[in-house]
mmCIF file with all atom_site columns, C-alpha atoms in Angstrom:
data_model
loop_
_atom_site.group_PDB
_atom_site.id
_atom_site.type_symbol
_atom_site.label_atom_id
_atom_site.label_alt_id
_atom_site.label_comp_id
_atom_site.label_asym_id
_atom_site.label_entity_id
_atom_site.label_seq_id
_atom_site.pdbx_PDB_ins_code
_atom_site.Cartn_x
_atom_site.Cartn_y
_atom_site.Cartn_z
_atom_site.occupancy
_atom_site.B_iso_or_equiv
_atom_site.pdbx_formal_charge
_atom_site.auth_seq_id
_atom_site.auth_comp_id
_atom_site.auth_asym_id
_atom_site.auth_atom_id
_atom_site.pdbx_PDB_model_num
ATOM 1   C CA . GLY H 1 1   ? -2.142  -10.425 -3.891  1.00 61.00 ? 696 GLY H CA 1
ATOM 2   C CA . GLY H 1 2   ? 0.288   -10.908 -1.824  1.00 71.00 ? 697 GLY H CA 1
ATOM 3   C CA . MET H 1 3   ? 3.506   -9.145  -1.913  1.00 68.00 ? 698 MET H CA 1
ATOM 4   C CA . GLN H 1 4   ? 6.407   -8.986  -0.442  1.00 71.00 ? 699 GLN H CA 1
ATOM 5   C CA . PRO H 1 5   ? 6.551   -5.416  1.834   1.00 71.00 ? 700 PRO H CA 1
ATOM 6   C CA . ASN H 1 6   ? 10.181  -4.181  1.128   1.00 69.00 ? 701 ASN H CA 1
ATOM 7   C CA . LEU H 1 7   ? 8.267   -4.236  -2.901  1.00 69.00 ? 702 LEU H CA 1
ATOM 8   C CA . LEU H 1 8   ? 5.358   -2.210  -2.254  1.00 69.00 ? 703 LEU H CA 1
ATOM 9   C CA . TYR H 1 9   ? 6.888   1.057   -3.250  1.00 65.00 ? 704 TYR H CA 1
ATOM 10  C CA . THR H 1 10  ? 6.651   -0.483  -6.805  1.00 70.00 ? 705 THR H CA 1
ATOM 11  C CA . LEU H 1 11  ? 2.197   0.155   -5.625  1.00 68.00 ? 706 LEU H CA 1
ATOM 12  C CA . ALA H 1 12  ? 3.269   3.861   -4.925  1.00 62.00 ? 707 ALA H CA 1
ATOM 13  C CA . ALA H 1 13  ? 5.570   4.127   -8.349  1.00 61.00 ? 708 ALA H CA 1
ATOM 14  C CA . ASP H 1 14  ? 4.091   6.878   -10.676 1.00 61.00 ? 709 ASP H CA 1
ATOM 15  C CA . ASN H 1 15  ? 2.142   8.964   -8.139  1.00 59.00 ? 710 ASN H CA 1
ATOM 16  C CA . ARG H 1 16  ? -0.229  6.140   -7.041  1.00 57.00 ? 711 ARG H CA 1
ATOM 17  C CA . SER H 1 17  ? -0.197  5.946   -4.071  1.00 57.00 ? 712 SER H CA 1
ATOM 18  C CA . GLU H 1 18  ? -1.011  10.102  -4.218  1.00 60.00 ? 713 GLU H CA 1
ATOM 19  C CA . ASN H 1 19  ? -3.152  9.874   -7.244  1.00 58.00 ? 714 ASN H CA 1
ATOM 20  C CA . GLY H 1 20  ? -5.764  7.637   -4.811  1.00 62.00 ? 715 GLY H CA 1
ATOM 21  C CA . PHE H 1 21  ? -4.765  4.537   -6.894  1.00 65.00 ? 716 PHE H CA 1
ATOM 22  C CA . LEU H 1 22  ? -3.490  3.010   -3.823  1.00 67.00 ? 717 LEU H CA 1
ATOM 23  C CA . SER H 1 23  ? -5.843  4.018   -1.133  1.00 69.00 ? 718 SER H CA 1
ATOM 24  C CA . ARG H 1 24  ? -8.579  2.152   -3.320  1.00 70.00 ? 719 ARG H CA 1
ATOM 25  C CA . MET H 1 25  ? -6.975  -0.329  -1.146  1.00 73.00 ? 720 MET H CA 1
ATOM 26  C CA . GLY H 1 26  ? -7.587  -2.506  1.878   1.00 76.00 ? 721 GLY H CA 1
ATOM 27  C CA . MET H 1 27  ? -4.549  -3.926  2.646   1.00 77.00 ? 722 MET H CA 1
ATOM 28  C CA . VAL H 1 28  ? -3.732  -7.062  4.947   1.00 79.00 ? 723 VAL H CA 1
ATOM 29  C CA . TYR H 1 29  ? -0.099  -6.330  6.864   1.00 77.00 ? 724 TYR H CA 1
ATOM 30  C CA . PRO H 1 30  ? 0.159   -8.952  9.912   1.00 78.00 ? 725 PRO H CA 1
ATOM 31  C CA . ASP H 1 31  ? 2.853   -8.733  11.762  1.00 76.00 ? 726 ASP H CA 1
ATOM 32  C CA . LYS H 1 32  ? 5.425   -10.833 11.734  1.00 77.00 ? 727 LYS H CA 1
ATOM 33  C CA . ALA H 1 33  ? 4.899   -14.189 12.914  1.00 76.00 ? 728 ALA H CA 1
ATOM 34  C CA . PRO H 1 34  ? 6.599   -17.347 13.000  1.00 85.00 ? 729 PRO H CA 1
ATOM 35  C CA . LYS H 1 35  ? 5.698   -19.379 10.241  1.00 86.00 ? 730 LYS H CA 1
ATOM 36  C CA . ALA H 1 36  ? 3.502   -22.589 10.638  1.00 87.00 ? 731 ALA H CA 1
ATOM 37  C CA . ARG H 1 37  ? 5.215   -25.534 11.377  1.00 93.00 ? 732 ARG H CA 1
ATOM 38  C CA . TYR H 1 38  ? 3.696   -28.407 9.014   1.00 94.00 ? 733 TYR H CA 1
ATOM 39  C CA . SER H 1 39  ? 1.159   -30.665 9.221   1.00 93.00 ? 734 SER H CA 1
ATOM 40  C CA . ASN H 1 40  ? -1.183  -33.815 7.411   1.00 94.00 ? 735 ASN H CA 1
ATOM 41  C CA . LYS H 1 41  ? -4.437  -32.631 9.920   1.00 92.00 ? 736 LYS H CA 1
ATOM 42  C CA . VAL H 1 42  ? -6.804  -32.342 6.432   1.00 92.00 ? 737 VAL H CA 1
ATOM 43  C CA . LEU H 1 43  ? -10.163 -29.818 6.499   1.00 90.00 ? 738 LEU H CA 1
ATOM 44  C CA . PRO H 1 44  ? -12.978 -32.322 6.954   1.00 93.00 ? 739 PRO H CA 1
ATOM 45  C CA . GLU H 1 45  ? -15.331 -32.985 4.261   1.00 94.00 ? 740 GLU H CA 1
ATOM 46  C CA . LYS H 1 46  ? -18.240 -31.530 6.396   1.00 93.00 ? 741 LYS H CA 1
ATOM 47  C CA . ILE H 1 47  ? -16.463 -27.206 6.224   1.00 91.00 ? 742 ILE H CA 1
ATOM 48  C CA . LYS H 1 48  ? -15.820 -28.147 2.764   1.00 91.00 ? 743 LYS H CA 1
ATOM 49  C CA . LEU H 1 49  ? -19.302 -29.101 1.450   1.00 91.00 ? 744 LEU H CA 1
ATOM 50  C CA . ASP H 1 50  ? -20.089 -26.395 3.254   1.00 87.00 ? 745 ASP H CA 1
ATOM 51  C CA . TRP H 1 51  ? -18.154 -23.983 1.758   1.00 89.00 ? 746 TRP H CA 1
ATOM 52  C CA . GLU H 1 52  ? -19.012 -25.026 -1.269  1.00 90.00 ? 747 GLU H CA 1
ATOM 53  C CA . ARG H 1 53  ? -22.550 -24.888 -0.215  1.00 86.00 ? 748 ARG H CA 1
ATOM 54  C CA . TYR H 1 54  ? -22.780 -21.227 0.586   1.00 85.00 ? 749 TYR H CA 1
ATOM 55  C CA . LEU H 1 55  ? -21.012 -19.898 -2.629  1.00 88.00 ? 750 LEU H CA 1
ATOM 56  C CA . PHE H 1 56  ? -23.704 -21.961 -4.539  1.00 87.00 ? 751 PHE H CA 1
ATOM 57  C CA . ASP H 1 57  ? -26.172 -20.487 -2.493  1.00 83.00 ? 752 ASP H CA 1
ATOM 58  C CA . LEU H 1 58  ? -24.510 -17.071 -2.111  1.00 80.00 ? 753 LEU H CA 1
ATOM 59  C CA . VAL H 1 59  ? -24.416 -17.086 -6.830  1.00 81.00 ? 754 VAL H CA 1
ATOM 60  C CA . ASN H 1 60  ? -27.872 -18.269 -6.853  1.00 80.00 ? 755 ASN H CA 1
ATOM 61  C CA . GLN H 1 61  ? -29.410 -15.887 -4.624  1.00 73.00 ? 756 GLN H CA 1
ATOM 62  C CA . ASN H 1 62  ? -32.624 -14.820 -7.366  1.00 69.00 ? 757 ASN H CA 1
ATOM 63  C CA . SER H 1 63  ? -34.125 -11.964 -5.530  1.00 68.00 ? 758 SER H CA 1
ATOM 64  C CA . VAL H 1 64  ? -32.745 -8.321  -5.789  1.00 69.00 ? 759 VAL H CA 1
ATOM 65  C CA . LEU H 1 65  ? -32.571 -6.750  -2.100  1.00 72.00 ? 760 LEU H CA 1
ATOM 66  C CA . GLU H 1 66  ? -32.865 -2.745  -1.808  1.00 84.00 ? 761 GLU H CA 1
ATOM 67  C CA . LEU H 1 67  ? -30.369 -2.346  1.467   1.00 90.00 ? 762 LEU H CA 1
ATOM 68  C CA . THR H 1 68  ? -30.962 -0.180  4.114   1.00 94.00 ? 763 THR H CA 1
ATOM 69  C CA . LEU H 1 69  ? -29.518 -0.032  7.471   1.00 96.00 ? 764 LEU H CA 1
ATOM 70  C CA . SER H 1 70  ? -31.559 0.102   10.430  1.00 96.00 ? 765 SER H CA 1
ATOM 71  C CA . LYS H 1 71  ? -31.881 1.624   13.031  1.00 97.00 ? 766 LYS H CA 1
ATOM 72  C CA . GLU H 1 72  ? -29.003 1.114   15.704  1.00 98.00 ? 767 GLU H CA 1
ATOM 73  C CA . ALA H 1 73  ? -26.990 0.613   12.431  1.00 97.00 ? 768 ALA H CA 1
ATOM 74  C CA . GLU H 1 74  ? -27.459 3.772   11.203  1.00 97.00 ? 769 GLU H CA 1
ATOM 75  C CA . GLU H 1 75  ? -26.526 5.397   14.410  1.00 98.00 ? 770 GLU H CA 1
ATOM 76  C CA . LYS H 1 76  ? -23.429 3.857   14.833  1.00 97.00 ? 771 LYS H CA 1
ATOM 77  C CA . TYR H 1 77  ? -22.630 5.105   10.966  1.00 97.00 ? 772 TYR H CA 1
ATOM 78  C CA . GLY H 1 78  ? -23.665 8.183   11.682  1.00 97.00 ? 773 GLY H CA 1
ATOM 79  C CA . GLN H 1 79  ? -21.305 8.031   14.823  1.00 97.00 ? 774 GLN H CA 1
ATOM 80  C CA . TRP H 1 80  ? -18.556 6.641   13.170  1.00 97.00 ? 775 TRP H CA 1
ATOM 81  C CA . PHE H 1 81  ? -18.497 8.804   10.280  1.00 98.00 ? 776 PHE H CA 1
ATOM 82  C CA . ASN H 1 82  ? -18.440 11.758  11.802  1.00 97.00 ? 777 ASN H CA 1
ATOM 83  C CA . ARG H 1 83  ? -14.635 9.925   13.739  1.00 96.00 ? 778 ARG H CA 1
ATOM 84  C CA . ASN H 1 84  ? -13.871 9.277   10.136  1.00 96.00 ? 779 ASN H CA 1
ATOM 85  C CA . ALA H 1 85  ? -14.648 13.119  8.380   1.00 96.00 ? 780 ALA H CA 1
ATOM 86  C CA . ASP H 1 86  ? -12.649 14.180  12.088  1.00 95.00 ? 781 ASP H CA 1
ATOM 87  C CA . LYS H 1 87  ? -9.919  12.217  11.685  1.00 93.00 ? 782 LYS H CA 1
ATOM 88  C CA . THR H 1 88  ? -9.663  12.885  7.655   1.00 92.00 ? 783 THR H CA 1
ATOM 89  C CA . ASP H 1 89  ? -9.629  16.438  8.730   1.00 91.00 ? 784 ASP H CA 1
ATOM 90  C CA . ALA H 1 90  ? -6.893  15.641  11.454  1.00 90.00 ? 785 ALA H CA 1
ATOM 91  C CA . GLU H 1 91  ? -4.488  13.953  8.701   1.00 87.00 ? 786 GLU H CA 1
ATOM 92  C CA . ALA H 1 92  ? -0.982  15.940  7.393   1.00 81.00 ? 787 ALA H CA 1
ATOM 93  C CA . SER H 1 93  ? -0.326  13.112  5.562   1.00 79.00 ? 788 SER H CA 1
ATOM 94  C CA . GLY H 1 94  ? -1.944  13.164  1.645   1.00 79.00 ? 789 GLY H CA 1
ATOM 95  C CA . TYR H 1 95  ? -2.056  9.206   1.551   1.00 80.00 ? 790 TYR H CA 1
ATOM 96  C CA . LEU H 1 96  ? -4.366  8.632   4.562   1.00 86.00 ? 791 LEU H CA 1
ATOM 97  C CA . GLN H 1 97  ? -6.128  11.408  3.830   1.00 87.00 ? 792 GLN H CA 1
ATOM 98  C CA . GLY H 1 98  ? -7.152  9.668   0.821   1.00 86.00 ? 793 GLY H CA 1
ATOM 99  C CA . VAL H 1 99  ? -7.238  6.207   2.634   1.00 89.00 ? 794 VAL H CA 1
ATOM 100 C CA . TYR H 1 100 ? -9.234  7.810   5.533   1.00 92.00 ? 795 TYR H CA 1
ATOM 101 C CA . GLY H 1 101 ? -12.029 9.703   2.777   1.00 91.00 ? 796 GLY H CA 1
ATOM 102 C CA . LYS H 1 102 ? -12.879 5.989   1.148   1.00 92.00 ? 797 LYS H CA 1
ATOM 103 C CA . PHE H 1 103 ? -12.829 4.258   4.470   1.00 94.00 ? 798 PHE H CA 1
ATOM 104 C CA . ASP H 1 104 ? -16.897 5.551   5.525   1.00 93.00 ? 799 ASP H CA 1
ATOM 105 C CA . ILE H 1 105 ? -17.853 3.738   1.709   1.00 94.00 ? 800 ILE H CA 1
ATOM 106 C CA . ILE H 1 106 ? -15.125 0.634   1.910   1.00 94.00 ? 801 ILE H CA 1
ATOM 107 C CA . SER H 1 107 ? -17.619 0.476   5.685   1.00 96.00 ? 802 SER H CA 1
ATOM 108 C CA . LEU H 1 108 ? -21.372 -0.148  3.878   1.00 96.00 ? 803 LEU H CA 1
ATOM 109 C CA . ARG H 1 109 ? -19.535 -2.573  1.098   1.00 94.00 ? 804 ARG H CA 1
ATOM 110 C CA . ILE H 1 110 ? -18.529 -4.597  3.687   1.00 95.00 ? 805 ILE H CA 1
ATOM 111 C CA . ALA H 1 111 ? -22.188 -3.785  6.229   1.00 96.00 ? 806 ALA H CA 1
ATOM 112 C CA . VAL H 1 112 ? -23.444 -5.132  2.930   1.00 93.00 ? 807 VAL H CA 1
ATOM 113 C CA . MET H 1 113 ? -21.386 -8.281  2.261   1.00 90.00 ? 808 MET H CA 1
ATOM 114 C CA . LEU H 1 114 ? -21.616 -9.678  5.690   1.00 93.00 ? 809 LEU H CA 1
ATOM 115 C CA . ARG H 1 115 ? -25.513 -8.760  5.409   1.00 92.00 ? 810 ARG H CA 1
ATOM 116 C CA . ALA H 1 116 ? -24.343 -10.833 2.199   1.00 87.00 ? 811 ALA H CA 1
ATOM 117 C CA . MET H 1 117 ? -22.591 -14.078 4.515   1.00 88.00 ? 812 MET H CA 1
ATOM 118 C CA . ASN H 1 118 ? -25.286 -13.901 7.048   1.00 89.00 ? 813 ASN H CA 1
ATOM 119 C CA . MET H 1 119 ? -29.067 -14.378 4.999   1.00 85.00 ? 814 MET H CA 1
ATOM 120 C CA . VAL H 1 120 ? -26.962 -17.728 3.547   1.00 85.00 ? 815 VAL H CA 1
ATOM 121 C CA . CYS H 1 121 ? -25.935 -19.239 6.549   1.00 83.00 ? 816 CYS H CA 1
ATOM 122 C CA . ASP H 1 122 ? -28.416 -18.241 8.317   1.00 80.00 ? 817 ASP H CA 1
ATOM 123 C CA . GLY H 1 123 ? -30.902 -17.984 5.328   1.00 77.00 ? 818 GLY H CA 1
ATOM 124 C CA . GLU H 1 124 ? -32.001 -14.144 7.622   1.00 74.00 ? 819 GLU H CA 1
ATOM 125 C CA . TYR H 1 125 ? -33.280 -12.709 4.704   1.00 80.00 ? 820 TYR H CA 1
ATOM 126 C CA . SER H 1 126 ? -33.525 -9.209  6.122   1.00 84.00 ? 821 SER H CA 1
ATOM 127 C CA . LYS H 1 127 ? -33.501 -6.375  4.303   1.00 88.00 ? 822 LYS H CA 1
ATOM 128 C CA . GLU H 1 128 ? -31.984 -3.990  7.119   1.00 93.00 ? 823 GLU H CA 1
ATOM 129 C CA . ILE H 1 129 ? -27.984 -4.466  8.206   1.00 94.00 ? 824 ILE H CA 1
ATOM 130 C CA . SER H 1 130 ? -28.190 -4.882  11.353  1.00 95.00 ? 825 SER H CA 1
ATOM 131 C CA . GLU H 1 131 ? -26.018 -2.851  14.342  1.00 96.00 ? 826 GLU H CA 1
ATOM 132 C CA . SER H 1 132 ? -23.906 -6.389  14.656  1.00 95.00 ? 827 SER H CA 1
ATOM 133 C CA . GLU H 1 133 ? -23.273 -7.003  11.255  1.00 96.00 ? 828 GLU H CA 1
ATOM 134 C CA . MET H 1 134 ? -22.285 -2.250  10.664  1.00 97.00 ? 829 MET H CA 1
ATOM 135 C CA . ASP H 1 135 ? -20.496 -3.030  14.007  1.00 95.00 ? 830 ASP H CA 1
ATOM 136 C CA . GLY H 1 136 ? -18.644 -5.860  12.483  1.00 95.00 ? 831 GLY H CA 1
ATOM 137 C CA . ALA H 1 137 ? -18.026 -3.573  9.144   1.00 96.00 ? 832 ALA H CA 1
ATOM 138 C CA . ILE H 1 138 ? -16.654 -0.598  11.160  1.00 96.00 ? 833 ILE H CA 1
ATOM 139 C CA . CYS H 1 139 ? -13.644 -3.632  13.049  1.00 94.00 ? 834 CYS H CA 1
ATOM 140 C CA . LEU H 1 140 ? -13.030 -4.883  9.915   1.00 94.00 ? 835 LEU H CA 1
ATOM 141 C CA . THR H 1 141 ? -12.498 -0.993  8.664   1.00 94.00 ? 836 THR H CA 1
ATOM 142 C CA . GLU H 1 142 ? -10.248 -0.288  11.314  1.00 94.00 ? 837 GLU H CA 1
ATOM 143 C CA . TYR H 1 143 ? -8.577  -3.486  11.145  1.00 92.00 ? 838 TYR H CA 1
ATOM 144 C CA . PHE H 1 144 ? -7.458  -1.628  7.499   1.00 91.00 ? 839 PHE H CA 1
ATOM 145 C CA . ARG H 1 145 ? -7.048  1.444   9.459   1.00 91.00 ? 840 ARG H CA 1
ATOM 146 C CA . SER H 1 146 ? -4.031  0.143   11.163  1.00 90.00 ? 841 SER H CA 1
ATOM 147 C CA . THR H 1 147 ? -2.765  -2.034  7.721   1.00 88.00 ? 842 THR H CA 1
ATOM 148 C CA . ALA H 1 148 ? -3.301  1.776   6.168   1.00 87.00 ? 843 ALA H CA 1
ATOM 149 C CA . LEU H 1 149 ? -1.074  2.915   8.204   1.00 87.00 ? 844 LEU H CA 1
ATOM 150 C CA . LYS H 1 150 ? 2.162   0.366   8.622   1.00 86.00 ? 845 LYS H CA 1
ATOM 151 C CA . VAL H 1 151 ? 2.366   0.439   4.756   1.00 83.00 ? 846 VAL H CA 1
ATOM 152 C CA . TYR H 1 152 ? 2.408   4.568   5.320   1.00 83.00 ? 847 TYR H CA 1
ATOM 153 C CA . ARG H 1 153 ? 5.180   4.327   7.602   1.00 82.00 ? 848 ARG H CA 1
ATOM 154 C CA . LYS H 1 154 ? 6.461   1.813   5.683   1.00 79.00 ? 849 LYS H CA 1
ATOM 155 C CA . LEU H 1 155 ? 6.682   3.790   2.120   1.00 77.00 ? 850 LEU H CA 1
ATOM 156 C CA . TYR H 1 156 ? 7.357   7.213   3.990   1.00 74.00 ? 851 TYR H CA 1
ATOM 157 C CA . GLY H 1 157 ? 9.760   5.694   6.400   1.00 70.00 ? 852 GLY H CA 1
ATOM 158 C CA . ALA H 1 158 ? 8.974   5.240   10.326  1.00 57.00 ? 853 ALA H CA 1
ATOM 159 C CA . ASN H 1 159 ? 8.583   9.378   11.215  1.00 53.00 ? 854 ASN H CA 1
ATOM 160 C CA . GLY H 1 160 ? 6.497   9.227   8.328   1.00 50.00 ? 855 GLY H CA 1
ATOM 161 C CA . SER H 1 161 ? 9.445   11.419  6.524   1.00 51.00 ? 856 SER H CA 1
ATOM 162 C CA . ILE H 1 162 ? 9.974   11.093  2.316   1.00 55.00 ? 857 ILE H CA 1
ATOM 163 C CA . ASN H 1 163 ? 12.480  8.416   1.641   1.00 63.00 ? 858 ASN H CA 1
ATOM 164 C CA . LYS H 1 164 ? 15.506  7.721   0.213   1.00 70.00 ? 859 LYS H CA 1
ATOM 165 C CA . ARG H 1 165 ? 13.382  6.865   -3.018  1.00 73.00 ? 860 ARG H CA 1
ATOM 166 C CA . ASP H 1 166 ? 11.375  9.227   -3.069  1.00 72.00 ? 861 ASP H CA 1
ATOM 167 C CA . VAL H 1 167 ? 13.443  11.948  -2.908  1.00 75.00 ? 862 VAL H CA 1
ATOM 168 C CA . ALA H 1 168 ? 15.823  9.764   -5.457  1.00 78.00 ? 863 ALA H CA 1
ATOM 169 C CA . ILE H 1 169 ? 12.656  10.090  -8.349  1.00 77.00 ? 864 ILE H CA 1
ATOM 170 C CA . TYR H 1 170 ? 12.778  14.165  -7.582  1.00 72.00 ? 865 TYR H CA 1
ATOM 171 C CA . LEU H 1 171 ? 16.709  14.664  -8.321  1.00 78.00 ? 866 LEU H CA 1
ATOM 172 C CA . LEU H 1 172 ? 16.355  12.179  -10.463 1.00 79.00 ? 867 LEU H CA 1
ATOM 173 C CA . LYS H 1 173 ? 13.729  14.781  -12.694 1.00 80.00 ? 868 LYS H CA 1
ATOM 174 C CA . LYS H 1 174 ? 14.680  17.715  -11.667 1.00 77.00 ? 869 LYS H CA 1
ATOM 175 C CA . GLY H 1 175 ? 18.355  16.737  -14.115 1.00 82.00 ? 870 GLY H CA 1
ATOM 176 C CA . MET H 1 176 ? 20.666  15.608  -11.423 1.00 80.00 ? 871 MET H CA 1
ATOM 177 C CA . GLN H 1 177 ? 23.095  13.006  -12.225 1.00 83.00 ? 872 GLN H CA 1
ATOM 178 C CA . LYS H 1 178 ? 22.662  9.320   -11.695 1.00 84.00 ? 873 LYS H CA 1
ATOM 179 C CA . THR H 1 179 ? 26.282  9.679   -9.732  1.00 83.00 ? 874 THR H CA 1
ATOM 180 C CA . ASP H 1 180 ? 25.306  12.681  -8.035  1.00 80.00 ? 875 ASP H CA 1
ATOM 181 C CA . ILE H 1 181 ? 20.963  11.377  -6.270  1.00 81.00 ? 876 ILE H CA 1
ATOM 182 C CA . ALA H 1 182 ? 23.920  8.472   -5.548  1.00 80.00 ? 877 ALA H CA 1
ATOM 183 C CA . ARG H 1 183 ? 25.541  10.116  -3.634  1.00 77.00 ? 878 ARG H CA 1
ATOM 184 C CA . LEU H 1 184 ? 24.305  13.244  -1.829  1.00 74.00 ? 879 LEU H CA 1
ATOM 185 C CA . THR H 1 185 ? 21.557  9.701   -0.411  1.00 75.00 ? 880 THR H CA 1
ATOM 186 C CA . ASP H 1 186 ? 23.832  7.532   0.136   1.00 75.00 ? 881 ASP H CA 1
ATOM 187 C CA . THR H 1 187 ? 22.685  4.674   -1.330  1.00 77.00 ? 882 THR H CA 1
ATOM 188 C CA . SER H 1 188 ? 24.448  1.675   -4.248  1.00 80.00 ? 883 SER H CA 1
ATOM 189 C CA . ARG H 1 189 ? 24.601  2.456   -7.987  1.00 81.00 ? 884 ARG H CA 1
ATOM 190 C CA . PRO H 1 190 ? 22.471  -0.166  -7.801  1.00 82.00 ? 885 PRO H CA 1
ATOM 191 C CA . THR H 1 191 ? 19.744  0.153   -5.479  1.00 78.00 ? 886 THR H CA 1
ATOM 192 C CA . LEU H 1 192 ? 19.231  3.272   -7.976  1.00 79.00 ? 887 LEU H CA 1
ATOM 193 C CA . ASP H 1 193 ? 18.535  2.230   -10.961 1.00 82.00 ? 888 ASP H CA 1
ATOM 194 C CA . ARG H 1 194 ? 16.032  -0.184  -9.939  1.00 78.00 ? 889 ARG H CA 1
ATOM 195 C CA . TRP H 1 195 ? 14.454  2.529   -7.199  1.00 75.00 ? 890 TRP H CA 1
ATOM 196 C CA . LEU H 1 196 ? 15.319  4.589   -10.934 1.00 76.00 ? 891 LEU H CA 1
ATOM 197 C CA . ASN H 1 197 ? 14.047  1.640   -13.944 1.00 73.00 ? 892 ASN H CA 1
#
């Protein structure tokens, strides 16, 4: 689904940014781009038919394949896996550690999807995930790393420090009155009420 970046904090409410819920999502968070202009172009019928055939063929695969990584794909995955482990270990943020820690399995799942797509589109029924498929999976996973950083900065502020909303929630849990919290965080009462409800 889609949502406005300013509402990302709702996904992180109730400690979901720290309990693993949010780190399981691969976020797509494009940079600001100008709004597309109106176009009356119609998708060619061949593309629609190809898409329908692709989905039909993918869903109706009768064989169950036990996929493995080719030697080259496994070597590439192993090197990337270790780099990702280093980044995970070096990360100070619990949220980002959780996100990075899930990338090893996410990249394999993407590789499986790419293998399935290639089987249907090219008719190449190999049981091995190729080096190029693993490359594609790693590239997509790294895209999710970059968007995870954008989400993190949106949730916690540009420098990774705790944002006003988190401070307000903490102070309320400690028993502070909303009037005092609004004053200390320099936040309007309607905004504070929205954060805390």
